[in-house]
PDB file of C-alpha atoms in Angstrom:
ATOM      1  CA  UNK A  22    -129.560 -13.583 164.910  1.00  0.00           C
ATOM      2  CA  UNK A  23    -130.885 -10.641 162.909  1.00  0.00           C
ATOM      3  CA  UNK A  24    -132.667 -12.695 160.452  1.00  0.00           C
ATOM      4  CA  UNK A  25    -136.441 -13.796 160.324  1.00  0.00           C
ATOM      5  CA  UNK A  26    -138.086 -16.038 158.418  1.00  0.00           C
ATOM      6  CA  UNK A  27    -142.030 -16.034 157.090  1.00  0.00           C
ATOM      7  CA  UNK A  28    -143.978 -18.191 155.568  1.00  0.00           C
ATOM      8  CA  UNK A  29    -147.050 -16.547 154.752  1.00  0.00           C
ATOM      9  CA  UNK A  30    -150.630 -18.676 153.797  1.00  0.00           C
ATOM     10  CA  UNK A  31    -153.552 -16.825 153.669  1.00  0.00           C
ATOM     11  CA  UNK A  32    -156.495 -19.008 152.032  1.00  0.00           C
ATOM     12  CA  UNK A  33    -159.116 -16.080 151.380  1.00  0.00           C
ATOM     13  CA  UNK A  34    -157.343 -12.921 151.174  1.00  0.00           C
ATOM     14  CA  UNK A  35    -159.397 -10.301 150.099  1.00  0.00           C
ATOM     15  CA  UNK A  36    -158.357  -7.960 147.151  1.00  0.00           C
ATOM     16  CA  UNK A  37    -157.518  -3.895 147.787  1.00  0.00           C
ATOM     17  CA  UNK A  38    -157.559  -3.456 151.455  1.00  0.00           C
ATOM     18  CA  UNK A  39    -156.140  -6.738 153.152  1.00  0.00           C
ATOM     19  CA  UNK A  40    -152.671  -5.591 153.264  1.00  0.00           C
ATOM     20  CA  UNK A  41    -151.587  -1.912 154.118  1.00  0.00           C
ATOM     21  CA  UNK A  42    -148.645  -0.229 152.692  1.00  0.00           C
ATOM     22  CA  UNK A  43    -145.290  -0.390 155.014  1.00  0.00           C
ATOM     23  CA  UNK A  44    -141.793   0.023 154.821  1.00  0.00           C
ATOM     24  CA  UNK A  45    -138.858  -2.015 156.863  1.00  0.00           C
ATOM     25  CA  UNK A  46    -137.022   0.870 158.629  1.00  0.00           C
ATOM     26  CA  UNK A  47    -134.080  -1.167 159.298  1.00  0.00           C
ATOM     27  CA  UNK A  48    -134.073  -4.270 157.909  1.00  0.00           C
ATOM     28  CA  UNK A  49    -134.380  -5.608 154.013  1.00  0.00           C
ATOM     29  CA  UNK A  50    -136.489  -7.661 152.664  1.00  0.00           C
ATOM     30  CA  UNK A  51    -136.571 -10.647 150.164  1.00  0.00           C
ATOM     31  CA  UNK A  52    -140.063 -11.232 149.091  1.00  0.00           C
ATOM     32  CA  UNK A  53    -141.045 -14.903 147.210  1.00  0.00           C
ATOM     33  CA  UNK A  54    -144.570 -14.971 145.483  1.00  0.00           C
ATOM     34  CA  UNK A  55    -145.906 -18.084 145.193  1.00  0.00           C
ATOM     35  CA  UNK A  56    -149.402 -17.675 144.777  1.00  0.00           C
ATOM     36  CA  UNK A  57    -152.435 -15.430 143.910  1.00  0.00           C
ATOM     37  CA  UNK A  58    -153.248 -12.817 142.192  1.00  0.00           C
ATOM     38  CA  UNK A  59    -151.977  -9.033 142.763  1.00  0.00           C
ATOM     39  CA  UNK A  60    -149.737  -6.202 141.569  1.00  0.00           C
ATOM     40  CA  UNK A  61    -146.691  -5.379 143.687  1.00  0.00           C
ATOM     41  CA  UNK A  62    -147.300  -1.528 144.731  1.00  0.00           C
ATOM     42  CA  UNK A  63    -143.746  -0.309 145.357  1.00  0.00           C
ATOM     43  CA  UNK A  64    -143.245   4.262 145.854  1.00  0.00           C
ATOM     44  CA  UNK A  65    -146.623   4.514 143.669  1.00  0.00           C
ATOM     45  CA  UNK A  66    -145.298   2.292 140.597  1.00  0.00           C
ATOM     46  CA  UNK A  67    -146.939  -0.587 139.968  1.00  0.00           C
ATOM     47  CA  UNK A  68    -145.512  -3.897 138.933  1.00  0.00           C
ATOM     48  CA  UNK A  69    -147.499  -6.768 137.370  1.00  0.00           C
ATOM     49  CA  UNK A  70    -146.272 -10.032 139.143  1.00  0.00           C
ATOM     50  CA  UNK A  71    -146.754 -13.805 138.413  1.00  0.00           C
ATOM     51  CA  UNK A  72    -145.766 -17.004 140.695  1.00  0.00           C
ATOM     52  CA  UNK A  73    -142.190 -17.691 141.119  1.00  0.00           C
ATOM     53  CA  UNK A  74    -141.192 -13.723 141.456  1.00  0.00           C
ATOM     54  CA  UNK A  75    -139.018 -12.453 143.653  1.00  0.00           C
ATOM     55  CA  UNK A  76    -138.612  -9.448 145.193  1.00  0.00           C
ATOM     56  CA  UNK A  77    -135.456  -7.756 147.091  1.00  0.00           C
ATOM     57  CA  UNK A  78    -136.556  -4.421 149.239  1.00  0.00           C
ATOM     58  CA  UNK A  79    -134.172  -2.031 150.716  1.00  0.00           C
ATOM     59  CA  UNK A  80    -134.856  -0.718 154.010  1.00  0.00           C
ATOM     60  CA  UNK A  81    -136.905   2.142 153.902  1.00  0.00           C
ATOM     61  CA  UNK A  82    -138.723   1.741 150.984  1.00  0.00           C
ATOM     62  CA  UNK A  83    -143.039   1.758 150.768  1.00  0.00           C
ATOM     63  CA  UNK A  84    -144.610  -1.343 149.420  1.00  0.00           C
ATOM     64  CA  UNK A  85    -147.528  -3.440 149.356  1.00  0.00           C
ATOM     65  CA  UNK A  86    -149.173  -6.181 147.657  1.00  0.00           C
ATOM     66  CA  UNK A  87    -152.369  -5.365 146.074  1.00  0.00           C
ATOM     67  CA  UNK A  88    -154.427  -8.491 145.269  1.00  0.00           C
ATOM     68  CA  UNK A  89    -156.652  -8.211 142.324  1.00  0.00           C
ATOM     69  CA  UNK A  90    -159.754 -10.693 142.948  1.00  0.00           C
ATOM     70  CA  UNK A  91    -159.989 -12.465 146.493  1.00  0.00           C
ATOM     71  CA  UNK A  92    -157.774 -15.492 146.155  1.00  0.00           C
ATOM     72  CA  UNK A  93    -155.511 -18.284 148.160  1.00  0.00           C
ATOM     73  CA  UNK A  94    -152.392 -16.245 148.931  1.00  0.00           C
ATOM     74  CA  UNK A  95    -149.126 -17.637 150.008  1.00  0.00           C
ATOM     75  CA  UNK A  96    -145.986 -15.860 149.409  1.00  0.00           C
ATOM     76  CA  UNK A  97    -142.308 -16.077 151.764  1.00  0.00           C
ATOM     77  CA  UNK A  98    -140.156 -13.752 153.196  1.00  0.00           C
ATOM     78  CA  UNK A  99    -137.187 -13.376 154.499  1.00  0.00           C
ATOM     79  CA  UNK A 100    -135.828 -10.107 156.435  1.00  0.00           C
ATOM     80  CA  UNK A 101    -132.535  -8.999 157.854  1.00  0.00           C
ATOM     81  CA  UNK A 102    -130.962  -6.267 159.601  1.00  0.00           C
ATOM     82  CA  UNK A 103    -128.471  -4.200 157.627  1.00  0.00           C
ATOM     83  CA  UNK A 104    -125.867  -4.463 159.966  1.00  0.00           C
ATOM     84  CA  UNK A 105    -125.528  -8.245 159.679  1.00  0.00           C
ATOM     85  CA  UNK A 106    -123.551  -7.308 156.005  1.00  0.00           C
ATOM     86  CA  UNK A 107    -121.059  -4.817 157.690  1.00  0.00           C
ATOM     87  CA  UNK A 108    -120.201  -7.188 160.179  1.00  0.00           C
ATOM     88  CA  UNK A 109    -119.912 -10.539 158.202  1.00  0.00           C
ATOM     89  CA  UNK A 110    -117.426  -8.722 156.003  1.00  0.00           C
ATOM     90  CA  UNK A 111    -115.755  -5.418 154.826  1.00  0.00           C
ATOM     91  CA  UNK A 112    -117.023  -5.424 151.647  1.00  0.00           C
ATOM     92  CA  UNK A 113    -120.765  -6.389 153.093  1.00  0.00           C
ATOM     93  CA  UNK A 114    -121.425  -2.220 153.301  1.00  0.00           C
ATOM     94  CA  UNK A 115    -120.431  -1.926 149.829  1.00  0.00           C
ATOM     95  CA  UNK A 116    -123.263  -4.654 148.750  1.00  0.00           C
ATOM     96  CA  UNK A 117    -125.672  -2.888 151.107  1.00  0.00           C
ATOM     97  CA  UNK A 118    -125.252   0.447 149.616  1.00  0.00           C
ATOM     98  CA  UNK A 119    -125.510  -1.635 145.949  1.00  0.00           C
ATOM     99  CA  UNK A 120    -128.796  -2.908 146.810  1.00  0.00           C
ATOM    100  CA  UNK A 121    -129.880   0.907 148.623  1.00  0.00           C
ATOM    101  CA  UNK A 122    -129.396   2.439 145.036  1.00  0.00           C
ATOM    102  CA  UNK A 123    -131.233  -0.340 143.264  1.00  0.00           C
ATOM    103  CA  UNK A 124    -134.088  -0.056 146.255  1.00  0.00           C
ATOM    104  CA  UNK A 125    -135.613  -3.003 144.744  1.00  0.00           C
ATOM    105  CA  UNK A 126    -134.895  -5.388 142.240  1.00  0.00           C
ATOM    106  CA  UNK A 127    -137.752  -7.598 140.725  1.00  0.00           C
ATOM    107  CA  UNK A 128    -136.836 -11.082 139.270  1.00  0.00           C
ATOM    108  CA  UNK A 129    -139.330 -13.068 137.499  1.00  0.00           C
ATOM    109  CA  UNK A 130    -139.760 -16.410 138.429  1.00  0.00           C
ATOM    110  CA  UNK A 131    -137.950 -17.808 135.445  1.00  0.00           C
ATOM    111  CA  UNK A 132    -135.049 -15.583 136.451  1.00  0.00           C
ATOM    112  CA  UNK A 133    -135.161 -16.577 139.622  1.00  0.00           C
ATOM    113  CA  UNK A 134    -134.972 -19.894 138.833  1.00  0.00           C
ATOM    114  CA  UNK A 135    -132.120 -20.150 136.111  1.00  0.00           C
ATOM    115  CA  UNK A 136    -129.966 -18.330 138.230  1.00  0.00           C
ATOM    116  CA  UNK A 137    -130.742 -20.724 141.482  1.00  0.00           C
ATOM    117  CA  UNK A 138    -131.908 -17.896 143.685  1.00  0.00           C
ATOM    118  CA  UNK A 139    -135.141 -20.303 144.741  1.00  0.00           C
ATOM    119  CA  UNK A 140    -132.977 -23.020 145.877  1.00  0.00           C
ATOM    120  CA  UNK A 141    -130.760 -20.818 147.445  1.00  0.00           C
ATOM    121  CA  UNK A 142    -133.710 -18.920 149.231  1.00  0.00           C
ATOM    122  CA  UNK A 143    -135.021 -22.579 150.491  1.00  0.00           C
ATOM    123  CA  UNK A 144    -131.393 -23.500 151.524  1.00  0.00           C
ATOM    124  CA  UNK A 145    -130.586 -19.705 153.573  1.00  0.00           C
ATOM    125  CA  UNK A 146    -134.198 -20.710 155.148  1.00  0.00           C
ATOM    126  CA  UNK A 147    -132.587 -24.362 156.262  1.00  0.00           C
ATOM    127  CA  UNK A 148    -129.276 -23.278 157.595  1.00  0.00           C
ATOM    128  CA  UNK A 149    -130.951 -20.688 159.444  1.00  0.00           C
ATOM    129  CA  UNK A 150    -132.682 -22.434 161.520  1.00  0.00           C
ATOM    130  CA  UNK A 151    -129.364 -23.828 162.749  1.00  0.00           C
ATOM    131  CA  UNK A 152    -128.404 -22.298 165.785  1.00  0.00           C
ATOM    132  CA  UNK A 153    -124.909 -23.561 165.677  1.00  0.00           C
ATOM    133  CA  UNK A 154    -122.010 -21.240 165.101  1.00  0.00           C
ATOM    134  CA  UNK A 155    -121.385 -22.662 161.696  1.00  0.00           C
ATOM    135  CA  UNK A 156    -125.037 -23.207 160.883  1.00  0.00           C
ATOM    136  CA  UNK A 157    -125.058 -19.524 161.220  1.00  0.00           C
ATOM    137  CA  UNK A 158    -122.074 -18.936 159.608  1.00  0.00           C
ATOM    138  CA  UNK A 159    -123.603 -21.080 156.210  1.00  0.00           C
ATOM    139  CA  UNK A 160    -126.488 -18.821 156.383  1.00  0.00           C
ATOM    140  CA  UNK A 161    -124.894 -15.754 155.893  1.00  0.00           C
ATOM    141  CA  UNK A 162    -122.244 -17.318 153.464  1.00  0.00           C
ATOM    142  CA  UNK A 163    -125.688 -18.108 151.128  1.00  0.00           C
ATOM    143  CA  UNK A 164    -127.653 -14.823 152.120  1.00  0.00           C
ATOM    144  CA  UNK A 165    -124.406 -12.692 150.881  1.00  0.00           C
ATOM    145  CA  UNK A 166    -124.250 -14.932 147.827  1.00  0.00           C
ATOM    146  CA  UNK A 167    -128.208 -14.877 147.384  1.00  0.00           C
ATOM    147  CA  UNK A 168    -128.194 -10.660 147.166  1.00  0.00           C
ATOM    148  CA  UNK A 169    -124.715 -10.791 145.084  1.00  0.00           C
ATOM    149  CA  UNK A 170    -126.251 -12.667 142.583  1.00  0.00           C
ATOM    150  CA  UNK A 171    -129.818 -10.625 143.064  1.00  0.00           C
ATOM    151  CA  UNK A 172    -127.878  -7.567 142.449  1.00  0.00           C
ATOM    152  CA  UNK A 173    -125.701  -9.091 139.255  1.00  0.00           C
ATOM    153  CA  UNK A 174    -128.486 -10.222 136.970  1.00  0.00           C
ATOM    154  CA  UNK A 175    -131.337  -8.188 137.830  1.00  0.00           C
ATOM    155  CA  UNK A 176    -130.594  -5.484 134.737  1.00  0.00           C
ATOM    156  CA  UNK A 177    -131.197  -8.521 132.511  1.00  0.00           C
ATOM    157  CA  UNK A 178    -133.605 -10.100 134.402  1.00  0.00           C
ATOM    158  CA  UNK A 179    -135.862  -7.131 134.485  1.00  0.00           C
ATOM    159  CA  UNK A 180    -135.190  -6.064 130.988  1.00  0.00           C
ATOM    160  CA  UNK A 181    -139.150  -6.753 130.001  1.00  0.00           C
ATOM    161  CA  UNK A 182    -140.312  -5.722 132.890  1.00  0.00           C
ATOM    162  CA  UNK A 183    -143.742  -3.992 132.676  1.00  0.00           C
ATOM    163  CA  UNK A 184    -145.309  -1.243 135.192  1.00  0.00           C
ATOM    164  CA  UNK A 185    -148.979   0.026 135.350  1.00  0.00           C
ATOM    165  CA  UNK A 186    -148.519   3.570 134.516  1.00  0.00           C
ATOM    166  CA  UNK A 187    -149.600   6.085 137.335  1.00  0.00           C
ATOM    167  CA  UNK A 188    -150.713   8.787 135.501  1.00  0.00           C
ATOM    168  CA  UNK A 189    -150.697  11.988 137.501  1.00  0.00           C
ATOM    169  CA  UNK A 190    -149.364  10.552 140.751  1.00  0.00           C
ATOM    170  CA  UNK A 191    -145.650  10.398 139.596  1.00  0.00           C
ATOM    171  CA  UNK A 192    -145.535  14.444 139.364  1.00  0.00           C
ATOM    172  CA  UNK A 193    -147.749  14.377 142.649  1.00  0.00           C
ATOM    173  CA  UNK A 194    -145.206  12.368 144.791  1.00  0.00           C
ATOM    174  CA  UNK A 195    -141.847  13.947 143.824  1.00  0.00           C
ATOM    175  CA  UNK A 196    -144.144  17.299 144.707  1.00  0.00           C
ATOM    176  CA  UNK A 197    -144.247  15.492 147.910  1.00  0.00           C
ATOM    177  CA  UNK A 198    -140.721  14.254 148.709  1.00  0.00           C
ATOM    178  CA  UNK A 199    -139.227  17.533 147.869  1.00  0.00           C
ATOM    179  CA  UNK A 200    -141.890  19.385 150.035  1.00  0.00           C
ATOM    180  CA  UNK A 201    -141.930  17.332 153.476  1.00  0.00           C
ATOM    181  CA  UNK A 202    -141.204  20.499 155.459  1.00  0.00           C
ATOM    182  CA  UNK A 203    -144.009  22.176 153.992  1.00  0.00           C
ATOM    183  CA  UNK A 204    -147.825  22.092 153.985  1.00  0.00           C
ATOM    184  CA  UNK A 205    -148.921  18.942 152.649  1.00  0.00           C
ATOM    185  CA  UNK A 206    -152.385  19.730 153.394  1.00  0.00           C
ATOM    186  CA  UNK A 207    -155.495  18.255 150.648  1.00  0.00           C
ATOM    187  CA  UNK A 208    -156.321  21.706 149.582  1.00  0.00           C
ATOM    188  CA  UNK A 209    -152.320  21.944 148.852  1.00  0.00           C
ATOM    189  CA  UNK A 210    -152.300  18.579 146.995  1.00  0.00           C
ATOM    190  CA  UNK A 211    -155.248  18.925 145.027  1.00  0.00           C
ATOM    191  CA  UNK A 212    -154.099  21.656 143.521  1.00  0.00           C
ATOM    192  CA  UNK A 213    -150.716  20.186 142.670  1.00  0.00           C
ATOM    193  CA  UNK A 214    -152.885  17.170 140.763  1.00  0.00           C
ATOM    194  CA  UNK A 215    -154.919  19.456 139.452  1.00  0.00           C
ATOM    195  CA  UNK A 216    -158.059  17.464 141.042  1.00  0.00           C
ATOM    196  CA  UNK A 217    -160.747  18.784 143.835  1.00  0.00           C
ATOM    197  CA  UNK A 218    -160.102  17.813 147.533  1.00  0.00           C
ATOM    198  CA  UNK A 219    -163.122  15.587 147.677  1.00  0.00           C
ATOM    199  CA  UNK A 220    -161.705  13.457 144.337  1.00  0.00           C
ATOM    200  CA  UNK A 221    -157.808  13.356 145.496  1.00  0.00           C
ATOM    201  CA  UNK A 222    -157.778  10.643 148.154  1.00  0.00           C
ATOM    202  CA  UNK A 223    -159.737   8.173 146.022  1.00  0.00           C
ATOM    203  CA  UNK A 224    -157.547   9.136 143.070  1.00  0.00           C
ATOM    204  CA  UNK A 225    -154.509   8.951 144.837  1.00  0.00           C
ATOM    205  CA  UNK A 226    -155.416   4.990 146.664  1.00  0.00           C
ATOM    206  CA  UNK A 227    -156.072   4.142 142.805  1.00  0.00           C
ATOM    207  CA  UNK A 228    -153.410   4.923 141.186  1.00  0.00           C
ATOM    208  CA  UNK A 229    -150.714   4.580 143.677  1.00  0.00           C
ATOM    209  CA  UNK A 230    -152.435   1.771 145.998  1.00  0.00           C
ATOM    210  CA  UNK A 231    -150.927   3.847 149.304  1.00  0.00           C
ATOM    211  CA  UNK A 232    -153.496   5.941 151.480  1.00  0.00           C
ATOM    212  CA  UNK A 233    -152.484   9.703 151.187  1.00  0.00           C
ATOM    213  CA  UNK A 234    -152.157  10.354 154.641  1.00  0.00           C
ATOM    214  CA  UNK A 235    -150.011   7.133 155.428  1.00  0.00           C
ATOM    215  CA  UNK A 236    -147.836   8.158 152.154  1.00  0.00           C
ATOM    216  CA  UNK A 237    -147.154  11.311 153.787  1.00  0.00           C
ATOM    217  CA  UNK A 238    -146.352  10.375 157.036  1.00  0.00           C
ATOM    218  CA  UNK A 239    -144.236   7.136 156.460  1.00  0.00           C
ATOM    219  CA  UNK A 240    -142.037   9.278 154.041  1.00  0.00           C
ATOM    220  CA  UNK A 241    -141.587  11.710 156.634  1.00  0.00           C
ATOM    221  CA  UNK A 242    -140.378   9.146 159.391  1.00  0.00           C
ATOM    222  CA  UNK A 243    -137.808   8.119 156.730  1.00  0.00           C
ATOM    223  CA  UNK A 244    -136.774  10.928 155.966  1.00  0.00           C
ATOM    224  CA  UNK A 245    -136.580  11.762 160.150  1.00  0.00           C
ATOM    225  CA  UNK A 246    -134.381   8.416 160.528  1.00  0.00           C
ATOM    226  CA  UNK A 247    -132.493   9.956 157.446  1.00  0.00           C
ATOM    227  CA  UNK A 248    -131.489  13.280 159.647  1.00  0.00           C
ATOM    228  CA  UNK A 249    -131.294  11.300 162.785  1.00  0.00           C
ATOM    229  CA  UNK A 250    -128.031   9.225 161.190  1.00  0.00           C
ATOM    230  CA  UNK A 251    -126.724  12.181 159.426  1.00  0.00           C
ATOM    231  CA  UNK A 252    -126.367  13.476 163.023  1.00  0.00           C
ATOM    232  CA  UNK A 253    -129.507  15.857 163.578  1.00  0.00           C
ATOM    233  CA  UNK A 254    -131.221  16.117 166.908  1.00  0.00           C
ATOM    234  CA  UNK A 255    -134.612  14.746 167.466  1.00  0.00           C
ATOM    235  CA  UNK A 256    -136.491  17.988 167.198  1.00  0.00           C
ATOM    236  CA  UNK A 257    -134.584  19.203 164.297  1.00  0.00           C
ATOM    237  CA  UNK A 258    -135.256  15.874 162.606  1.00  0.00           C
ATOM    238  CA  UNK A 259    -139.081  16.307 162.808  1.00  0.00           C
ATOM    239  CA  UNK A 260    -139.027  20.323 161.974  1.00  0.00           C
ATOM    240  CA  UNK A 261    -137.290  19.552 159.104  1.00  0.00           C
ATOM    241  CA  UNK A 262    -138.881  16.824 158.213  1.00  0.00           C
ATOM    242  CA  UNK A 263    -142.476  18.064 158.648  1.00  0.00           C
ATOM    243  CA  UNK A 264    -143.462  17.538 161.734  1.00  0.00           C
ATOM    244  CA  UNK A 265    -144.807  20.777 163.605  1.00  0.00           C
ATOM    245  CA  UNK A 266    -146.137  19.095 166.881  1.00  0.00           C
ATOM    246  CA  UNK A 267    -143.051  17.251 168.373  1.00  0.00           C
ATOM    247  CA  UNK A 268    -145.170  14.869 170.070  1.00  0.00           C
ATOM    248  CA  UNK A 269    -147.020  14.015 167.220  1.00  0.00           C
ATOM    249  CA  UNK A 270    -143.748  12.823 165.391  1.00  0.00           C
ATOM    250  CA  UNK A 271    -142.801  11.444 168.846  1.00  0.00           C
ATOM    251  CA  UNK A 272    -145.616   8.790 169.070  1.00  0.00           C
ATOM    252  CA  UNK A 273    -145.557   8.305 165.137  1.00  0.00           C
ATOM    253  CA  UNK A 274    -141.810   7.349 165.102  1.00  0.00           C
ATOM    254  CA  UNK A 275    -141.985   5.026 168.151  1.00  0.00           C
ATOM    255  CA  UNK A 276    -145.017   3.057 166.685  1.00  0.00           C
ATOM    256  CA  UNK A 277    -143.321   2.843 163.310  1.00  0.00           C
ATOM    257  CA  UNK A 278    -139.896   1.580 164.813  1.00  0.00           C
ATOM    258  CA  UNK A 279    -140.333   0.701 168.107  1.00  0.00           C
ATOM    259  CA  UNK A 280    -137.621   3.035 170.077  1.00  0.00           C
ATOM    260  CA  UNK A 281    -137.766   6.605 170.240  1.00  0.00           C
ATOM    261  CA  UNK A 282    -136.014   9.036 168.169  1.00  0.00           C
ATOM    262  CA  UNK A 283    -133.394   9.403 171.144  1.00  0.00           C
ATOM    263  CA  UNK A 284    -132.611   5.820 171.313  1.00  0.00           C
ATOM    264  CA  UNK A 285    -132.600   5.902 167.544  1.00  0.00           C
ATOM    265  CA  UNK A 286    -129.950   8.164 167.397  1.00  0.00           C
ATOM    266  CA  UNK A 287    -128.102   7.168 170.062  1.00  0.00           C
ATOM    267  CA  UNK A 288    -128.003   3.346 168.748  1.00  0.00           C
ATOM    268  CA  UNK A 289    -126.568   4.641 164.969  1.00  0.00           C
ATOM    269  CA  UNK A 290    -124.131   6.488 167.019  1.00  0.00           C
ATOM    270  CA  UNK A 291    -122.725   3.435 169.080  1.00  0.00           C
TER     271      UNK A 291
END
């Protein structure tokens, strides 16, 4: 319970578009390339990636794989809820709130494998599909020791670790976190990038690999869910967090997580 498996083949993925830009509001994800050939788009950095990576995602966080040249595809996943750490063990927040700092760690596939992490990905994938007590049990004894040893080695691991550079979008989207509650119209943000409006959106899918408008409004949600849990009510989670039509962040944040802010709020509470 609370975790999902994926095993993902797609034989003639298409580069650029195929897969859209998304963030797991309340679960984390462990992400195994296998195959193709892409950069991993992660908050509008870039990271060159080659078979055998792995990737571990905090909730919350923007990503997307951006395949270079259409291409055979298969990569796995594997995503939990948050709460499974707290309540395997006490110190299970403390590894969550480790990995929330990091918000991802990238391993490449040598990494991975020198420090076991793809057998112990294929084993957490077998004892989950036990639905005995102790099957379950096993699979959270491995997925605790999978992300403690994530966590551990990653500095080294990532050492090397090249990114794309993204020119004038790094300026652009701290301009944009920092100014949620404000107008984040084109005219606004082509003058921050110093660009016209008719040139920003193309420039800003380029270099970032996120739309503009789907940028915007997944870091507001996030930031919404942020207010929500820090005990703000529903409308002055979306005010402050950018949204001036309530039922415009109403339907956004229901089809982004599936309950309303209410029930949101409510559930963090309990």
């Amino acid at each position: 319970g609370g975790i999902r498996f994926a095993d993902n083949l797609t034989e003639e993925a298409k580069p650029n578009s195929e897969f859209e830009a998304h963030a797991h509001h309340d679960e984390l994800e462990v992400y195994w390339f296998l195959e193709g050939d892409l950069v991993f788009a992660f908050e509008g950095e870039r990271i060159p990636v080659t078979p055998g990576d792995m990737f571990v995602i905090s909730n919350g966080q923007l990503h997307r794989p951006i395949l270079k040249n259409a291409c055979r595809y298969f990569r796995k996943r594997i995503l939990f809820r948050r709460e499974l750490l707290a309540e395997y063990c006490p110190g299970g927040m403390e590894l969550y709130y480790r990995l929330s700092a990091r918000r991802i760690l990238h391993l490449d596939g040598n990494a991975a494998k020198a420090y076991g992490l793809d057998r112990l990905f294929s084993q957490l994938v077998r004892e989950g599909k036990d639905p005995t007590a102790y099957g379950q049990f096993c699979a959270m004894t491995t997925l605790c020791y999978f992300l403690k040893t994530a966590e551990a080695v990653c500095p080294a691991a990532s050492e090397a670790r090249s990114t794309v550079p993204g020119g004038k979008a790094g300026p652009l989207l701290q301009y944009i976190d920092e100014n949620l509650a404000a107008d984040l119209s084109y005219r606004t943000l082509a003058v921050q990038a110093n660009l016209s409006v008719k040139s920003l959106y193309q420039f800003f899918k380029q270099e970032t690999g996120f739309t503009l408008g789907k940028y915007i409004k997944e870091r507001r949600i996030i930031k919404a869910k942020s207010l929500l849990n820090a005990g703000a009510s529903a409308a002055e989670a979306a005010e402050a967090a950018g949204f001036k039509d309530y039922s415009v962040f109403y339907r956004n944040f229901i089809k982004e997580t599936g309950i309303c802010p209410g029930e949101y709020a409510k559930g963090r509470r309990e």
